[in-house]
Amino acid sequence: MAGVILPRFYGCYNCRKRVALHDDIVNKDFVAGYRKRAYLFSHVMNVEAGNKTDRRLLSGVHMVADVHCGDCGVVLGWRYEKVYQEAQKYKESKTVLAKYKIVKLDYW
Ligand SMILES: [Zn+2]
């Protein structure tokens, strides 16, 4: 089927549940933990957010919530619940998923 572009999904590394769409990546230059690459997504799916808490990240203090796989429960990243700095506001309500915690799914 030439010309048809199928959506590309990322899945939970543990159970392969679909958690995000490749097209929803806003920024690929995020860092999770110690020098681990992470992606910022405008939208994620099949995940559950934990308690909101203020946390110091590389870019300052933000209110974030850990994001768990809705199926197996492993922590995949975090969501920016509230961003205090004006310049960082674009992150608000977006989700960071650690690259090593998600896998590209070659089916859909
Ligand atoms: Zn999972």
Coordinates of C-alpha atoms and ligand atoms in Angstrom, one line a residue:
M1 CA 0.0 0.0 0.0
A2 CA 2.3 2.7 -1.2
G3 CA 1.8 6.1 0.2
V4 CA 0.0 4.9 3.3
I5 CA 1.8 5.9 6.5
L6 CA 0.9 3.8 9.5
P7 CA 1.1 5.3 12.9
R8 CA 4.3 4.3 14.8
F9 CA 3.8 3.4 18.4
Y10 CA 6.1 3.1 21.4
G11 CA 5.3 0.5 23.9
C12 CA 6.2 -0.2 27.5
Y13 CA 9.6 -1.9 27.6
N14 CA 8.2 -4.4 30.1
C15 CA 4.9 -5.5 28.7
R16 CA 4.7 -3.8 25.3
K17 CA 1.5 -2.0 26.0
R18 CA 1.2 0.9 23.6
V19 CA 2.0 4.1 25.5
A20 CA 2.8 6.8 22.9
L21 CA 2.7 7.7 19.3
H22 CA 6.0 8.6 17.5
D23 CA 4.2 11.6 16.0
D24 CA 3.5 13.0 19.4
I25 CA 7.2 13.5 20.2
V26 CA 7.8 17.2 20.9
N27 CA 11.4 17.0 21.8
K28 CA 14.0 14.3 21.8
D29 CA 16.7 16.1 23.9
F30 CA 15.5 15.4 27.4
V31 CA 17.4 13.6 30.0
A32 CA 16.1 11.1 32.5
G33 CA 18.2 10.0 35.5
Y34 CA 22.0 9.9 34.9
R35 CA 22.7 10.8 31.2
K36 CA 19.8 8.7 30.0
R37 CA 18.0 10.1 27.0
A38 CA 14.3 10.8 27.2
Y39 CA 11.6 12.1 24.9
L40 CA 9.0 14.7 25.6
F41 CA 5.5 13.7 24.3
S42 CA 2.5 16.0 23.9
H43 CA 0.2 13.0 24.5
V44 CA 0.6 9.5 26.0
M45 CA -1.9 6.7 26.4
N46 CA -2.6 3.7 28.7
V47 CA -0.6 5.3 31.6
E48 CA -1.4 6.3 35.1
A49 CA 0.1 9.3 37.0
G50 CA 1.2 9.1 40.6
N51 CA 1.1 11.8 43.2
K52 CA 2.1 15.3 42.3
T53 CA 5.2 16.5 43.9
D54 CA 7.7 19.3 43.5
R55 CA 11.0 18.0 42.1
R56 CA 14.3 19.6 41.2
L57 CA 15.1 18.6 37.6
L58 CA 17.9 19.9 35.3
S59 CA 15.8 22.8 34.3
G60 CA 14.7 23.8 37.7
V61 CA 11.9 22.9 40.2
H62 CA 8.7 21.7 38.6
M63 CA 5.6 20.0 39.9
V64 CA 5.7 16.5 38.4
A65 CA 3.9 13.2 38.7
D66 CA 5.5 9.8 38.0
V67 CA 3.9 8.1 35.1
H68 CA 3.3 4.4 35.3
C69 CA 2.4 1.9 32.6
G70 CA -1.3 1.3 33.0
D71 CA -0.9 -2.4 32.4
C72 CA 2.2 -3.6 34.4
G73 CA 2.7 -0.6 36.6
V74 CA 6.4 0.1 35.9
V75 CA 7.5 3.7 36.1
L76 CA 8.1 5.0 32.6
G77 CA 8.8 8.7 33.1
W78 CA 7.0 11.7 34.5
R79 CA 4.4 14.3 33.6
Y80 CA 4.9 18.1 34.1
E81 CA 1.8 19.0 36.2
K82 CA 2.9 22.6 36.8
V83 CA 5.8 24.5 35.5
Y84 CA 6.8 27.7 37.5
Q85 CA 9.2 29.3 35.0
E86 CA 7.6 31.2 32.2
A87 CA 10.3 30.0 29.7
Q88 CA 9.5 26.3 30.5
K89 CA 5.7 26.6 30.3
Y90 CA 5.5 24.6 27.1
K91 CA 6.3 21.5 29.1
E92 CA 3.1 21.8 31.2
S93 CA 0.8 18.8 30.9
K94 CA 3.3 17.0 28.7
T95 CA 5.0 13.7 29.5
V96 CA 8.6 12.6 29.5
L97 CA 9.3 9.0 28.8
A98 CA 12.8 7.6 29.3
K99 CA 14.0 6.2 26.0
Y100 CA 15.3 3.0 27.7
K101 CA 11.8 2.4 29.2
I102 CA 10.0 2.4 25.8
V103 CA 10.4 0.2 22.7
K104 CA 9.4 1.0 19.2
L105 CA 6.6 -1.3 18.1
D106 CA 6.9 -2.6 14.6
Y107 CA 3.2 -3.6 14.5
W108 CA 0.1 -1.8 15.4
Ligands
ZN1 ZN 3.9 -2.2 31.0

